CSV table of C-alpha atoms and ligand atoms in Angstrom, one decimal:
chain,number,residue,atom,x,y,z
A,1,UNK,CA,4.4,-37.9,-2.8
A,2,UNK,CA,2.1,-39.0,-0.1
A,3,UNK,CA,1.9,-36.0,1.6
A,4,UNK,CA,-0.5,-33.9,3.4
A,5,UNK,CA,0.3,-30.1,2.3
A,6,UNK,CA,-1.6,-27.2,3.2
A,7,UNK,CA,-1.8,-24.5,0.4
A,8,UNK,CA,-2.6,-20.7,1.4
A,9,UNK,CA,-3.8,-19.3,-1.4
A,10,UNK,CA,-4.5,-22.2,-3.5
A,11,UNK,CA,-7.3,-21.3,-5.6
A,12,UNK,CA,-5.1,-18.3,-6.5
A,13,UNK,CA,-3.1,-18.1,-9.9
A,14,UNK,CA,-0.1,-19.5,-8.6
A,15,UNK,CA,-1.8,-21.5,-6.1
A,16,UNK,CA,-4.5,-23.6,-8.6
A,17,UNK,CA,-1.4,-24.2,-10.6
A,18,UNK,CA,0.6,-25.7,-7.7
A,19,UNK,CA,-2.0,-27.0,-6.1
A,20,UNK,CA,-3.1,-29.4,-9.3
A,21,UNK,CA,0.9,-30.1,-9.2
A,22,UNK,CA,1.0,-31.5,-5.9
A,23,UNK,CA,-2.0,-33.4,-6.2
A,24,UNK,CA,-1.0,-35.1,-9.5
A,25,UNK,CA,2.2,-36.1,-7.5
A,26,UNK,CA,-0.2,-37.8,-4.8
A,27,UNK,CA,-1.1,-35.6,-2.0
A,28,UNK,CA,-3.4,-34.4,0.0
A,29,UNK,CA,-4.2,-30.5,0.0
A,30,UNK,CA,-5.8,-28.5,2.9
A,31,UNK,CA,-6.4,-24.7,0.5
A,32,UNK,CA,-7.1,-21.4,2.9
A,33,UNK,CA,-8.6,-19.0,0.9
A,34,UNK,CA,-10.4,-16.0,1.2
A,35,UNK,CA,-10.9,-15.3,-2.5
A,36,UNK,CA,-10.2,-11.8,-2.0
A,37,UNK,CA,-8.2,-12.1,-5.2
A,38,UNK,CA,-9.2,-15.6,-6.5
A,39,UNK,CA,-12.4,-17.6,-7.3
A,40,UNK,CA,-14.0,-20.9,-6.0
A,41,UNK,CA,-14.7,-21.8,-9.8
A,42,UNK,CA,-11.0,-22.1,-9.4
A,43,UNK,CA,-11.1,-24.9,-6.9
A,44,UNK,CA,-13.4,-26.9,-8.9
A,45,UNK,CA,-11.4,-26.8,-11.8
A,46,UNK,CA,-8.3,-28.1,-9.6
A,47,UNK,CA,-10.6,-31.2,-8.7
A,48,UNK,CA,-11.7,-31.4,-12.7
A,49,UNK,CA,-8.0,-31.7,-13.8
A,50,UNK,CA,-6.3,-33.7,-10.8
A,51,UNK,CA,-7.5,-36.8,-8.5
A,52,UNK,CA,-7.1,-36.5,-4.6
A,53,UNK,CA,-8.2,-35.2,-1.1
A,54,UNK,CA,-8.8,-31.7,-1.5
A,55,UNK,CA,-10.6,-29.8,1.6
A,56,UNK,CA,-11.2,-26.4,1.6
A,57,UNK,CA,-11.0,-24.2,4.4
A,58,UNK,CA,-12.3,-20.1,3.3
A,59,UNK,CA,-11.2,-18.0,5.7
A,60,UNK,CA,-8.9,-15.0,5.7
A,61,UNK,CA,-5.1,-15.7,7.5
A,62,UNK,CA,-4.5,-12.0,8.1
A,63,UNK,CA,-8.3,-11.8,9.7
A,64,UNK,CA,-7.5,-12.3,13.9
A,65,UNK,CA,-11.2,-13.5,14.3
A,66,UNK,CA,-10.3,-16.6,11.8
A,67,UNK,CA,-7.4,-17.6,13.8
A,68,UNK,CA,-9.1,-20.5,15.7
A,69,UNK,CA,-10.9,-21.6,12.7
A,70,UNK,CA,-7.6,-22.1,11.0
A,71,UNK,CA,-5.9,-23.3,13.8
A,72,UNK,CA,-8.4,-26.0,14.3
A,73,UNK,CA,-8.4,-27.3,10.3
A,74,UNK,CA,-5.1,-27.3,10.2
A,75,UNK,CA,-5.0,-29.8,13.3
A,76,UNK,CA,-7.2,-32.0,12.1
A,77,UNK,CA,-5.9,-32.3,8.8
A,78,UNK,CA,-2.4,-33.2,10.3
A,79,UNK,CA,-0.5,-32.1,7.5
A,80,UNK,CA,3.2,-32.6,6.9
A,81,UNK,CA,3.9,-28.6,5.8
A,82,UNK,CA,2.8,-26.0,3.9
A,83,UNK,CA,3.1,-24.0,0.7
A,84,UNK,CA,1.9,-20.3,1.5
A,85,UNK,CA,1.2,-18.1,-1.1
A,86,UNK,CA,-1.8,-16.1,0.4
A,87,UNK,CA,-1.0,-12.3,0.9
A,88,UNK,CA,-1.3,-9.3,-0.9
A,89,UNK,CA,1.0,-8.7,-4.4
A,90,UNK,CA,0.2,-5.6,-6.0
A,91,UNK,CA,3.1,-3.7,-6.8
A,92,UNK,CA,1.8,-0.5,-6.8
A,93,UNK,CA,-0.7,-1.1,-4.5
A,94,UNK,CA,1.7,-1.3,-1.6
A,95,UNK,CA,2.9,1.8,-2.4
A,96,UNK,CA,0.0,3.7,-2.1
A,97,UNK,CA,-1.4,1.3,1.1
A,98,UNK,CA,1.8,0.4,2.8
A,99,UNK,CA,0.9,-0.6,6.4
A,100,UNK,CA,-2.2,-3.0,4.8
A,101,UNK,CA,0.1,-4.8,2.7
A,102,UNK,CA,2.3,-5.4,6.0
A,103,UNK,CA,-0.6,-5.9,8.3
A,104,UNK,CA,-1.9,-8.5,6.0
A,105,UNK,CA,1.1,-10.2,4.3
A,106,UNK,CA,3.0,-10.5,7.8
A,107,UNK,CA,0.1,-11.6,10.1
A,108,UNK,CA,-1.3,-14.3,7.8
A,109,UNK,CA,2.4,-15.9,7.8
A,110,UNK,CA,2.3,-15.4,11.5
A,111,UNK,CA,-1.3,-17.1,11.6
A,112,UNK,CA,0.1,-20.0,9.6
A,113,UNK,CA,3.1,-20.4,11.5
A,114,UNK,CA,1.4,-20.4,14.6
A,115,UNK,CA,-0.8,-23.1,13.2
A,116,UNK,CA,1.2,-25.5,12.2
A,117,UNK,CA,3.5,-25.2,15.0
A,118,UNK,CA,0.4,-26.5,16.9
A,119,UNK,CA,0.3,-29.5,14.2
A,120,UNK,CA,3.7,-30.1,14.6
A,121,UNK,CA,4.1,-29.3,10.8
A,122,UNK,CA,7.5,-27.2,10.9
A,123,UNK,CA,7.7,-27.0,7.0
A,124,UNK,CA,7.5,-24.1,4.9
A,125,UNK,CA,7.9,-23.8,1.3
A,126,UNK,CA,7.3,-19.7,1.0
A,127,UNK,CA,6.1,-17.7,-2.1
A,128,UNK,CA,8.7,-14.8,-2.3
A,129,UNK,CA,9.5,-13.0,-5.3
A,130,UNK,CA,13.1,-11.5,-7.0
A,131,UNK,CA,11.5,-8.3,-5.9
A,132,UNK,CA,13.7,-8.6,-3.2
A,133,UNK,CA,16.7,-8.0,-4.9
A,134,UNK,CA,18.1,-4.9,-5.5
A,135,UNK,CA,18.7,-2.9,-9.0
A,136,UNK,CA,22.4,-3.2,-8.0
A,137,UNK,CA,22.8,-6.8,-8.7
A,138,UNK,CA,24.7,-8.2,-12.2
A,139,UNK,CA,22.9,-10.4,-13.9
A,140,UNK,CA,22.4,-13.3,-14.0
A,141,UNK,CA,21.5,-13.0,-10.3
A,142,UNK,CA,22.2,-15.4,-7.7
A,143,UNK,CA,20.7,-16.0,-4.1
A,144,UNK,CA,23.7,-14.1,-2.5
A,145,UNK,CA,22.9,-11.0,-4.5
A,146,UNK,CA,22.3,-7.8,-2.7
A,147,UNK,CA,18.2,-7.4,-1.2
A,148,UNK,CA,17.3,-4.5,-1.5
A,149,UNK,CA,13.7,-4.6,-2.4
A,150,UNK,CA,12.6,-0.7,-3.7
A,151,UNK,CA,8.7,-1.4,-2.5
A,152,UNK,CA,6.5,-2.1,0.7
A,153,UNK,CA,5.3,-5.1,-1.1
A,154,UNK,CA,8.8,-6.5,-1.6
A,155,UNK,CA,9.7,-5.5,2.1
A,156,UNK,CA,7.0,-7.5,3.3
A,157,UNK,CA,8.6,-11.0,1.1
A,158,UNK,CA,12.0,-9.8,2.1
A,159,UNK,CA,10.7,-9.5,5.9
A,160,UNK,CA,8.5,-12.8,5.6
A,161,UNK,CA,12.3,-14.4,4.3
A,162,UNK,CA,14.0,-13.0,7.7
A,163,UNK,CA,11.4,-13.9,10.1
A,164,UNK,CA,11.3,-17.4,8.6
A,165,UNK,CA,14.8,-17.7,9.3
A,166,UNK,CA,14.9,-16.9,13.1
A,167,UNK,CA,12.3,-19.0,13.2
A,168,UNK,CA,15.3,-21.6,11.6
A,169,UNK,CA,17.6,-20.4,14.1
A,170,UNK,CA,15.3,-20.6,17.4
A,171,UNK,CA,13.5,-23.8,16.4
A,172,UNK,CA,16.4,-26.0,15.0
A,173,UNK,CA,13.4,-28.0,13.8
A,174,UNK,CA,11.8,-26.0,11.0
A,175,UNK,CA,12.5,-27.1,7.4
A,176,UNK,CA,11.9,-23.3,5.4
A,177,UNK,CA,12.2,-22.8,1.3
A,178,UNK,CA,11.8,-19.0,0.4
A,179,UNK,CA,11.4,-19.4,-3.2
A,180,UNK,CA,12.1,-16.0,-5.2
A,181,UNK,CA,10.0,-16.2,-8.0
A,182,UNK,CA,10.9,-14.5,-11.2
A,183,UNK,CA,8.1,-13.4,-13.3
A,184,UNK,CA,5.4,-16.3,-13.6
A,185,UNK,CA,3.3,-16.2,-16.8
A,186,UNK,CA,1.5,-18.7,-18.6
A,187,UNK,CA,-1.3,-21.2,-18.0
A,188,UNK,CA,-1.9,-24.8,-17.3
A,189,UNK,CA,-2.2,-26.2,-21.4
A,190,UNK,CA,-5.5,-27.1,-20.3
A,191,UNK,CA,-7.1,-24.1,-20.6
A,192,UNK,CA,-8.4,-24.7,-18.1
A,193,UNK,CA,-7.0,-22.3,-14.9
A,194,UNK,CA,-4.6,-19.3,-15.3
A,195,UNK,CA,-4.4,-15.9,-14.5
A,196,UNK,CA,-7.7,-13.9,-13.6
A,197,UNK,CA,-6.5,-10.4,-12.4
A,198,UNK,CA,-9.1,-8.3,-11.2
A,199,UNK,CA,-9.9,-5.0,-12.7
A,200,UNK,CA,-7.0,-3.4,-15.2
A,201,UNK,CA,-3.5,-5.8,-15.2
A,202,UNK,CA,-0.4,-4.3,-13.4
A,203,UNK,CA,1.3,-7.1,-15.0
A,204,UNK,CA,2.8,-7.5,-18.4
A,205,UNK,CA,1.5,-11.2,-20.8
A,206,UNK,CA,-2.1,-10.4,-18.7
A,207,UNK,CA,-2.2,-7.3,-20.4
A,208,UNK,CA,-0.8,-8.7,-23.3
A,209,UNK,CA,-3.4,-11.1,-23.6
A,210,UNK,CA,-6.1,-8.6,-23.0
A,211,UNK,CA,-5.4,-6.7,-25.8
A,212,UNK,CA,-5.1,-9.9,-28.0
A,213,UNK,CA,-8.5,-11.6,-27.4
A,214,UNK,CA,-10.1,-7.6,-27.7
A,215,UNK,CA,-10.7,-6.7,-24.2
A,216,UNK,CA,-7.9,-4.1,-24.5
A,217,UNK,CA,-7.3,-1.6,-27.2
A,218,UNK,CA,-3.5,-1.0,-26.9
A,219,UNK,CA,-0.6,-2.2,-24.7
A,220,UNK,CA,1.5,1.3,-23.2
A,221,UNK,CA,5.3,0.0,-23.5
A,222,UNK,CA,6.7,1.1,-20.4
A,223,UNK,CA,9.6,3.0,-21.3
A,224,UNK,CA,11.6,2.1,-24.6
A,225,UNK,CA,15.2,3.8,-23.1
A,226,UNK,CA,16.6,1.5,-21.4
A,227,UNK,CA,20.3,-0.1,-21.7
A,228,UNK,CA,19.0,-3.5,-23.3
A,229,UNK,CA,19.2,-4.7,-26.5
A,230,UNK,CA,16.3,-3.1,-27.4
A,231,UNK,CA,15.3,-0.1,-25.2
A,232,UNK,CA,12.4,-2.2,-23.2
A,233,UNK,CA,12.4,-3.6,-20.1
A,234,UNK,CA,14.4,-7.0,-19.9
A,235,UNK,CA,12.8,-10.1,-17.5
A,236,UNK,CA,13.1,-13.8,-16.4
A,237,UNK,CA,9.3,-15.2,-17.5
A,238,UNK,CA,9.0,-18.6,-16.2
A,239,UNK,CA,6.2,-20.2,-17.2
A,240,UNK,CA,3.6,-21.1,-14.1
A,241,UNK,CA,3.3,-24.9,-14.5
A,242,UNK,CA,7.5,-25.1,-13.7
A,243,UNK,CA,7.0,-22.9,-11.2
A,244,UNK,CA,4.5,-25.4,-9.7
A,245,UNK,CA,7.2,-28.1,-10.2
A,246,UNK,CA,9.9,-26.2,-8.5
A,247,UNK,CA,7.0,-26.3,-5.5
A,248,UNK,CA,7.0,-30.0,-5.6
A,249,UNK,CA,10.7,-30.3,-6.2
A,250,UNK,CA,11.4,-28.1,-3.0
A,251,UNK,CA,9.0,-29.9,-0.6
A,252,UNK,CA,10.7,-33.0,-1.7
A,253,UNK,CA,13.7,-31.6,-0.7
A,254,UNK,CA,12.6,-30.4,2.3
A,255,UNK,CA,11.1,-33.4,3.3
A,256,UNK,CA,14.2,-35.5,2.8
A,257,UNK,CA,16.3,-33.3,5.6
A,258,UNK,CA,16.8,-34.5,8.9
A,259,UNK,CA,17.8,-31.6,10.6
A,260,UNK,CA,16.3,-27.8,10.2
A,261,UNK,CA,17.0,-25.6,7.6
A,262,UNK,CA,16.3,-22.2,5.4
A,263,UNK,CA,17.5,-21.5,2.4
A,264,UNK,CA,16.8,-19.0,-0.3
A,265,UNK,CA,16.4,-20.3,-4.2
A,266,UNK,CA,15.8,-18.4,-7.0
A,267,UNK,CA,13.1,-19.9,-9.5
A,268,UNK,CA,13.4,-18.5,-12.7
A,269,UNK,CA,14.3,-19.9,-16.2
A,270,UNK,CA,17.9,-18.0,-16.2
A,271,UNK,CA,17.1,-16.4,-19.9
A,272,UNK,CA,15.5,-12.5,-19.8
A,273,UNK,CA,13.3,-11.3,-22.9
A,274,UNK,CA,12.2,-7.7,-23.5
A,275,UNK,CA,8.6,-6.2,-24.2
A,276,UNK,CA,9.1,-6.3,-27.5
A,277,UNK,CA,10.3,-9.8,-27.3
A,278,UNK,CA,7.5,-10.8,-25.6
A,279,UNK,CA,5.0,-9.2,-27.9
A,280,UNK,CA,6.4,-10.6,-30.9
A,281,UNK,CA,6.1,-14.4,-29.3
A,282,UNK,CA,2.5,-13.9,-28.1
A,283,UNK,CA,1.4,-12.3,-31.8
A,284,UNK,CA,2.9,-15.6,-32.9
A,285,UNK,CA,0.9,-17.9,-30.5
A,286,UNK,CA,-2.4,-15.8,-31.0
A,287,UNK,CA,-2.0,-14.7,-34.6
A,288,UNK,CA,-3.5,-11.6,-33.3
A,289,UNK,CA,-2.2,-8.3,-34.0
A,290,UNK,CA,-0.9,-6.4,-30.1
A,291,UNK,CA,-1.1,-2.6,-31.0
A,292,UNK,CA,1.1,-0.8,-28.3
A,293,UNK,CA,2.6,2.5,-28.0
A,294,UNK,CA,5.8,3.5,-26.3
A,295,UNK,CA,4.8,5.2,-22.6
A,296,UNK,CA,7.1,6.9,-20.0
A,297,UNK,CA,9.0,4.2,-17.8
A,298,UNK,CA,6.8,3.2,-14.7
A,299,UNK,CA,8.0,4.2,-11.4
A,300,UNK,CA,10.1,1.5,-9.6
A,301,UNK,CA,10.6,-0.3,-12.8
A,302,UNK,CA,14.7,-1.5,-13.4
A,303,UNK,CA,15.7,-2.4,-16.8
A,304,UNK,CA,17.0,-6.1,-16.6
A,305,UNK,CA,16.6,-8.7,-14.4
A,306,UNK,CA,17.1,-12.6,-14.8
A,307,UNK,CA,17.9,-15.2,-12.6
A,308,UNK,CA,21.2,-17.8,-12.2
A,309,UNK,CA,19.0,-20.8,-11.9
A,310,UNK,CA,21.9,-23.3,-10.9
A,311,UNK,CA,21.2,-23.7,-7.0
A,312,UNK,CA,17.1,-25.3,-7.9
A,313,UNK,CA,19.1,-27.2,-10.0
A,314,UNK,CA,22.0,-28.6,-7.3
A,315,UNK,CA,19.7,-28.8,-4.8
A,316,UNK,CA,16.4,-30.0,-5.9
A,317,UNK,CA,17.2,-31.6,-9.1
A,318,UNK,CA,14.9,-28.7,-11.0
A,319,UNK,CA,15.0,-26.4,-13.7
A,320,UNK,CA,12.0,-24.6,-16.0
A,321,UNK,CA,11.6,-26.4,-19.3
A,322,UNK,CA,9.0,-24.8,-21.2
A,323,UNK,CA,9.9,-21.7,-23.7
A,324,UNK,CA,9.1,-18.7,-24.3
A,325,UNK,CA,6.7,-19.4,-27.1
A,326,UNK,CA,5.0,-22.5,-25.2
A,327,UNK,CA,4.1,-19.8,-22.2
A,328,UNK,CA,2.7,-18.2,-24.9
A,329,UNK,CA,0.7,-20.5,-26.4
A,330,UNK,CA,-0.7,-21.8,-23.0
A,331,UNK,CA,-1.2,-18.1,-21.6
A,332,UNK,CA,-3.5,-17.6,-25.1
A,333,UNK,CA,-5.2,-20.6,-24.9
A,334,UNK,CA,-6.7,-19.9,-21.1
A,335,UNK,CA,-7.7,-16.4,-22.3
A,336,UNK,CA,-9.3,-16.9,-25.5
A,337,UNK,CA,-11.4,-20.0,-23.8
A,338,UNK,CA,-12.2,-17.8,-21.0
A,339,UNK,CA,-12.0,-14.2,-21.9
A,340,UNK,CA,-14.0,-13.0,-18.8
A,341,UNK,CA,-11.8,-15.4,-16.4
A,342,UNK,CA,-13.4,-17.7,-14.1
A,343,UNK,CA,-16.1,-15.5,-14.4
A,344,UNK,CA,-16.8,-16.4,-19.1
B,401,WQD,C1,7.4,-6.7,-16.8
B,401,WQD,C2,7.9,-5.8,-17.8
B,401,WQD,C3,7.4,-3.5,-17.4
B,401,WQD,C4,3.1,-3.9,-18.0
B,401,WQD,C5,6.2,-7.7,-11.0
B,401,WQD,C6,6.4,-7.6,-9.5
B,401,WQD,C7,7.0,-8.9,-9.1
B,401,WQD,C8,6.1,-10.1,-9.5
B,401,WQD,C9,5.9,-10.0,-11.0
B,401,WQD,C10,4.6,-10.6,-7.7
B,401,WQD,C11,8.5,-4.5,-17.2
B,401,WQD,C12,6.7,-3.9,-18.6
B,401,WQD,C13,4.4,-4.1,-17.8
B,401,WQD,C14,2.6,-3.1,-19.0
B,401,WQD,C15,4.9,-2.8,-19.8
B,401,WQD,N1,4.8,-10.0,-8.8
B,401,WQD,N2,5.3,-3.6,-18.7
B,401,WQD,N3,3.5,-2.6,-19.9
B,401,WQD,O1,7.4,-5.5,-12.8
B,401,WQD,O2,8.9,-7.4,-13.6
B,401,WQD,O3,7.4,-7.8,-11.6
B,401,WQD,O4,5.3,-8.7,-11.3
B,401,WQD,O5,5.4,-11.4,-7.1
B,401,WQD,O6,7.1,-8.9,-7.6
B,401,WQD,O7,7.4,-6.6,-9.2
B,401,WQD,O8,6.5,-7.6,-13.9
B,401,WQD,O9,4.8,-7.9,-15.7
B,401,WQD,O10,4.6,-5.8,-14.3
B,401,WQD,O11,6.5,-6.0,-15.9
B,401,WQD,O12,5.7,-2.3,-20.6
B,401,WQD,O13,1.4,-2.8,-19.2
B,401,WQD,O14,6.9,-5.3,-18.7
B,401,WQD,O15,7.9,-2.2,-17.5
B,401,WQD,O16,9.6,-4.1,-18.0
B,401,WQD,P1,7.6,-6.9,-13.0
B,401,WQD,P2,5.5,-6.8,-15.0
């Protein structure tokens, strides 16, 4: 791939991952980042582990006085599309600071939009998440499930999707991906980037991995009630560095249409695993011992949810590879060598 990609959000978990993806495939990355949830060490690392052009541009998409900024970069790096995975992604967070999360997650789409319209870039490859499915759904579920995302921060991906798609229908010459990601975990086997959350983890293998290399006591097991096959909360974990392929995969994709498009595809490995299961594989990749103790189910939590991978498959040719015990491994390796983050 000899393209010229502009990632938002690149030095971010997701983003370093698919940003050292793309590269390694040959392109040419433009990465807009404010680091309000990500660090520069990240970027260097990207440059340590792949060749190419990277420029970096920091500046916030959702901040109106960065507009021009942005708008100029992205001009003169004449890119061929984007990947945009800047925005806020905090779960509970939205919840509690619901107009933010759509001020922010919906202008800095607008921002980019506006920007490479003015590049005469009209591809998109966006970052959306399974949140946007209902609890409704039977597994495994497919991109015509039912959306009904129970959060403001899945409302903003599932209103990010739709406004993506009139832009489809109005400019007949946008190429748009809304990639609904499952639950990412895992690291590159590097070591060398992964996940850095600031402050406690909402999310589960961070956690996880916390408590394994001693910066956390004990893991609370959110709810042990459910209908699963073991009481705990069943999900599609997909480990980060597929995810960064099904990235690549989609551009590709994308770039090979002649006409405009949007389409929704699920990225997930099409396999769930519970808590428990999950604890069991990362005490075998660390050897360590994961105390936990079963806690009251967490609000806006549904018991099972995994993916029907088949359409990444038909139409870009992808599918996750790595297990269950290699997200494992990899997720153990980044935290043990860096147990503060970016930041050890
Ligand atoms: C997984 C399971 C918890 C923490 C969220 C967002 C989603 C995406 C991924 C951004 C559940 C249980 C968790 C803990 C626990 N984020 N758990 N103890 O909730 O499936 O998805 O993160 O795109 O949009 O909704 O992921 O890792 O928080 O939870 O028992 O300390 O682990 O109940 O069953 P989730 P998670």
């Amino acid at each position: 791939m000899s393209q010229r990609i502009v990632v938002t959000g690149g030095a971010g978990y997701i983003g370093s991952h698919v940003a050292v993806e793309l590269l390694s495939q040959g392109a040419s990355l433009l990465i807009i980042d404010n680091f309000a949830n990500s660090h520069p060490e990240a970027v260097s690392r990207i440059q340590e582990l792949a060749n190419g052009e990277v420029v970096l541009l920091e500046r916030d998409l959702a901040d109106a006085a960065h507009k021009g900024d942005i708008k100029k970069a992205v001009a003169t790096f004449k890119p061929d599309g984007a990947v945009h995975l800047a925005g806020l992604k905090a779960v509970g967070e939205s919840v509690e600071e619901p107009i933010r999360y759509y001020r922010v997650n919906l202008e800095a789409t607008i921002t980019l939009v506006e920007a490479l319209e003015n590049a005469h870039a009209k591809t998109i490859v966006f970052s959306s998440s399974a949140t946007v499915y209902g609890e409704e759904n039977p597994n495994p579920v497919d991109e015509d499930g039912k959306t009904a995302p129970a959060n403001p921060y899945g409302r903003t991906k599932f209103f990010i999707e739709e406004m993506l798609k009139d832009l489809a229908i109005a400019d007949k010459s946008w190429r748009i991906a809304n990639l609904r990601y499952f639950n990412p975990v895992g690291a590159h086997p590097s070591g060398r980037i992964g996940e850095d959350p600031n402050g406690v983890p909402n999310n589960l293998f961070p956690f996880i991995a916390q408590v394994a290399v001693g910066k956390r006591d004990t893991l609370k097991v959110f709810g042990n009630d459910y209908q699963t096959r073991d009481g705990t909360g069943v999900r599609d974990y997909i480990h980060v560095c597929d995810l960064a392929r099904g990235h690549a995969a989609a551009l590709g994709y994308l770039s090979k249409q002649t006409s405009g498009c949007a389409i929704d595809v699920n990225l997930g490995a099409g396999v769930g695993y519970s808590v428990l299961e999950a604890v069991a594989a990362f005490k075998r990749a660390s050897n360590r011992e994961i105390p936990f103790e079963f806690a009251p189910r967490r609000d806006g939590d549904i018991a099972e949810i995994f993916a029907n991978p088949s359409l990444s498959k038909e139409l870009f040719g992808w599918q996750a590879q790595k297990t269950l015990d290699d997200m494992c491994a990899d997720h153990w390796r980044w935290q043990s060598k860096n147990p503060d983050g970016y930041n050890s």
